[in-house]
CSV table of C-alpha atoms and ligand atoms in Angstrom, one decimal:
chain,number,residue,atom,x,y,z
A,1,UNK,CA,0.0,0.0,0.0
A,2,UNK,CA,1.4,3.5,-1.4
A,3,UNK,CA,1.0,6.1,1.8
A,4,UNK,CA,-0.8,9.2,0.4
A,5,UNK,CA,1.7,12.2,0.4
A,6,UNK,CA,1.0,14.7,3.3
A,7,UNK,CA,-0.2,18.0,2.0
A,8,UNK,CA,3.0,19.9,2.9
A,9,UNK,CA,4.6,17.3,0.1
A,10,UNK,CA,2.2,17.8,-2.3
A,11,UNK,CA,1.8,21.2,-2.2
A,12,UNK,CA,5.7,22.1,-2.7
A,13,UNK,CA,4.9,19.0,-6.0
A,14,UNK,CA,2.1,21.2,-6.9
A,15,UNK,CA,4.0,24.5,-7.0
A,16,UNK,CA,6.9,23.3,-8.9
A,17,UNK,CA,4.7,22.2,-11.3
A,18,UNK,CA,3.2,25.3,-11.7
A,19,UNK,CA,6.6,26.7,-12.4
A,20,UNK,CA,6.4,29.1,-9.4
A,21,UNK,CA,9.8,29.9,-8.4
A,22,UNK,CA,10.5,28.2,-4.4
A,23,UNK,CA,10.0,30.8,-1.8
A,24,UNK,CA,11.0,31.5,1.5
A,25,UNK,CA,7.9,32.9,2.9
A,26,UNK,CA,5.3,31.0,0.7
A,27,UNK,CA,6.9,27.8,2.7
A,28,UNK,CA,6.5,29.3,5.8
A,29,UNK,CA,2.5,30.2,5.2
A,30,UNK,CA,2.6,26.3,4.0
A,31,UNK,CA,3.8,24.8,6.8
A,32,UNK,CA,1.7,27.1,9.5
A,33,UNK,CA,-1.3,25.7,7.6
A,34,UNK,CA,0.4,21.9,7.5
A,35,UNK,CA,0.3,22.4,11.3
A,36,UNK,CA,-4.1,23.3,11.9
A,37,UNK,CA,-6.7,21.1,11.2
A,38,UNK,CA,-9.3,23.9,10.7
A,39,UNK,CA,-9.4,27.7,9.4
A,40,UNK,CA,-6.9,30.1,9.8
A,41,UNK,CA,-7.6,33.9,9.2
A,42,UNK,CA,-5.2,35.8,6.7
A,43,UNK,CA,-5.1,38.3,9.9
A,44,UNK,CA,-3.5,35.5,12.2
A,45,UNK,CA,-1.4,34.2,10.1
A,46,UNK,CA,0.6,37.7,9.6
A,47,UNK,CA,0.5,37.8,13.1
A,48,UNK,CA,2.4,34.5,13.2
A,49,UNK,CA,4.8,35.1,10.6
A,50,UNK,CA,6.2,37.6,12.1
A,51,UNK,CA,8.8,39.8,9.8
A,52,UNK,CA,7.2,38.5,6.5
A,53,UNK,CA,4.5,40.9,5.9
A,54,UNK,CA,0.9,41.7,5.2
A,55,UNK,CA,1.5,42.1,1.6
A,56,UNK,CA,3.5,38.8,1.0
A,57,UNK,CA,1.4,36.7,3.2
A,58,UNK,CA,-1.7,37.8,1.2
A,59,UNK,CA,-0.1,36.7,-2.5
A,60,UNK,CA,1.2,33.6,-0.9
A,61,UNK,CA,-2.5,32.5,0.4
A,62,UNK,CA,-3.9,33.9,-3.0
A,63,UNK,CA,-1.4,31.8,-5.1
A,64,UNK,CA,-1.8,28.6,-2.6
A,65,UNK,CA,-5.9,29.2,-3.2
A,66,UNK,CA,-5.3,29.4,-6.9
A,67,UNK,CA,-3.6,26.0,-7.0
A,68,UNK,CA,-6.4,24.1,-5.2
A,69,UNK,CA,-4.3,23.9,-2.2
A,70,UNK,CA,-5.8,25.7,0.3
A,71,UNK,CA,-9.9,26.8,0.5
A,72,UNK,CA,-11.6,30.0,1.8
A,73,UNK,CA,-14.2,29.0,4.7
A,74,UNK,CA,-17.1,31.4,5.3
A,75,UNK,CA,-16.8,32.2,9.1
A,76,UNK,CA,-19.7,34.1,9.7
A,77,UNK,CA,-20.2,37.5,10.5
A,78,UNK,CA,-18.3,38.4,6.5
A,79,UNK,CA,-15.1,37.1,8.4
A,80,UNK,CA,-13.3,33.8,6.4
A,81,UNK,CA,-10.5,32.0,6.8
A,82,UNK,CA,-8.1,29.4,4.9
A,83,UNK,CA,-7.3,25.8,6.0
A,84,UNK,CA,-5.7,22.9,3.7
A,85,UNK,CA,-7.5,21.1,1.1
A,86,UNK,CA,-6.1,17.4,1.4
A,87,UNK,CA,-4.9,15.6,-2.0
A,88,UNK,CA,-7.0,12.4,-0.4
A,89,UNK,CA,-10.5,14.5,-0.9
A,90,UNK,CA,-10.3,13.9,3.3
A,91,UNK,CA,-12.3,17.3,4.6
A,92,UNK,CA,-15.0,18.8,7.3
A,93,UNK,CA,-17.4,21.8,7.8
A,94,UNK,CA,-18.1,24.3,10.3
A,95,UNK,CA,-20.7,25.4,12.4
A,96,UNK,CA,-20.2,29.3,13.1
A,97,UNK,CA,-21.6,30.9,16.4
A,98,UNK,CA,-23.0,34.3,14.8
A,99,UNK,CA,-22.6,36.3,18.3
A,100,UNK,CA,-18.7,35.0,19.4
A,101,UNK,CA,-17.7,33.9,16.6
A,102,UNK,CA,-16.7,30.2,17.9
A,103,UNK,CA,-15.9,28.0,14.8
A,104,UNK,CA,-16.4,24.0,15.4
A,105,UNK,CA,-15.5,21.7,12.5
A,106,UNK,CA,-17.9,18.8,12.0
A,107,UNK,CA,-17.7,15.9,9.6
A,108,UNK,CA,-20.8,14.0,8.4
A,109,UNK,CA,-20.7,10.8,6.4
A,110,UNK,CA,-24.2,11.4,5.7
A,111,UNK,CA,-24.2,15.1,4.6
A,112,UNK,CA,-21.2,14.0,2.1
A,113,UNK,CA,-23.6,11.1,0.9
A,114,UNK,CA,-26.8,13.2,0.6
A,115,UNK,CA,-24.8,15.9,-1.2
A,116,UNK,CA,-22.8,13.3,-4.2
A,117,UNK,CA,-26.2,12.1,-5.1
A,118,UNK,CA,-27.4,15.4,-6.3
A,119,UNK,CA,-27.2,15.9,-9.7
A,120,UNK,CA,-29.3,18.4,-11.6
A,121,UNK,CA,-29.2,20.0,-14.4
A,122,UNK,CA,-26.5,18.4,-16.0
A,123,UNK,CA,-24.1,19.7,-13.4
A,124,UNK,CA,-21.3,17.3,-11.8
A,125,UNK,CA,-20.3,18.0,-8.3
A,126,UNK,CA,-16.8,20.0,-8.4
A,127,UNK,CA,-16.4,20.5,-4.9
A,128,UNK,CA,-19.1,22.0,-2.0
A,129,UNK,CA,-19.1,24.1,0.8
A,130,UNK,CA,-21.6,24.1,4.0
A,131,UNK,CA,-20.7,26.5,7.1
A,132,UNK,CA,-24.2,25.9,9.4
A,133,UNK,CA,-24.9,29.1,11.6
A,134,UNK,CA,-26.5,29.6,15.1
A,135,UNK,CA,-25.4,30.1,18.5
A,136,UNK,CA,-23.2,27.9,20.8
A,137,UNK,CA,-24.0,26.4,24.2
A,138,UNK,CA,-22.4,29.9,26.0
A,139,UNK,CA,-24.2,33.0,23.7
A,140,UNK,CA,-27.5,30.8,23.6
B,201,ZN,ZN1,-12.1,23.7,9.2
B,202,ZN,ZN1,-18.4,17.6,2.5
């Protein structure tokens, strides 16, 4: 059995096929990323790469987005953030809190099966997106 590359791997794969030249601070926004298992706000990650800068940590995200390696997660309240798009297809929602702003990833086998059996109007299924809001067990 062939272990399926981790996404650090196959993102630095997927950039040097792209022909994007390496780069110092892209790699570092890759491997904050590598490290969470949910979303990430553009703001925090500047805040943790401290010294790179606003500007250069915004075109690194952009470019990482452009390549299918990274998706944008609606957060609620017109806030979003980026987390990691696994080559394996392996992924999770979120349920936002609309008054704190608490983001809890869930993962539903039967959401994902409901969701590949639709097919209308001569669409096929790309890729999907559900972000369920309410109120958590503290603002309710
Ligand atoms: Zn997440
Ligand atoms: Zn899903």
């Amino acid at each position: 059995m062939s272990q399926s590359p981790s996404w650090s791997e196959y993102s630095a794969r997927r950039i040097a096929e792209a022909g994007l030249r390496r780069s110092i601070p892209r790699r570092r926004v890759i491997d904050l990323l590598a490290e969470r298992d949910c979303a990430v706000t553009a703001l925090e990650i500047d805040a943790e790469l401290d010294g790179v800068g606003r500007a250069t940590v915004y075109r690194a995200i952009e470019q990482l987005e452009d390549l299918g390696l990274v998706r944008k997660v609606d957060l609620g309240a017109s806030a979003h953030g980026y987390e990691k798009v696994e080559p394996s297809g392996h992924h999770h929602h979120h349920i936002v809190c609309d008054d704190c702003g608490k983001v809890e990833p869930f993962e539903d086998e039967a959401l994902e099966e409901a969701i590949h059996h639709i097919r209308r109007k001569g669409f096929s299924l790309e890729s999907h997106e559900v972000t369920l809001h309410g109120h958590c067990a503290e603002c309710r």
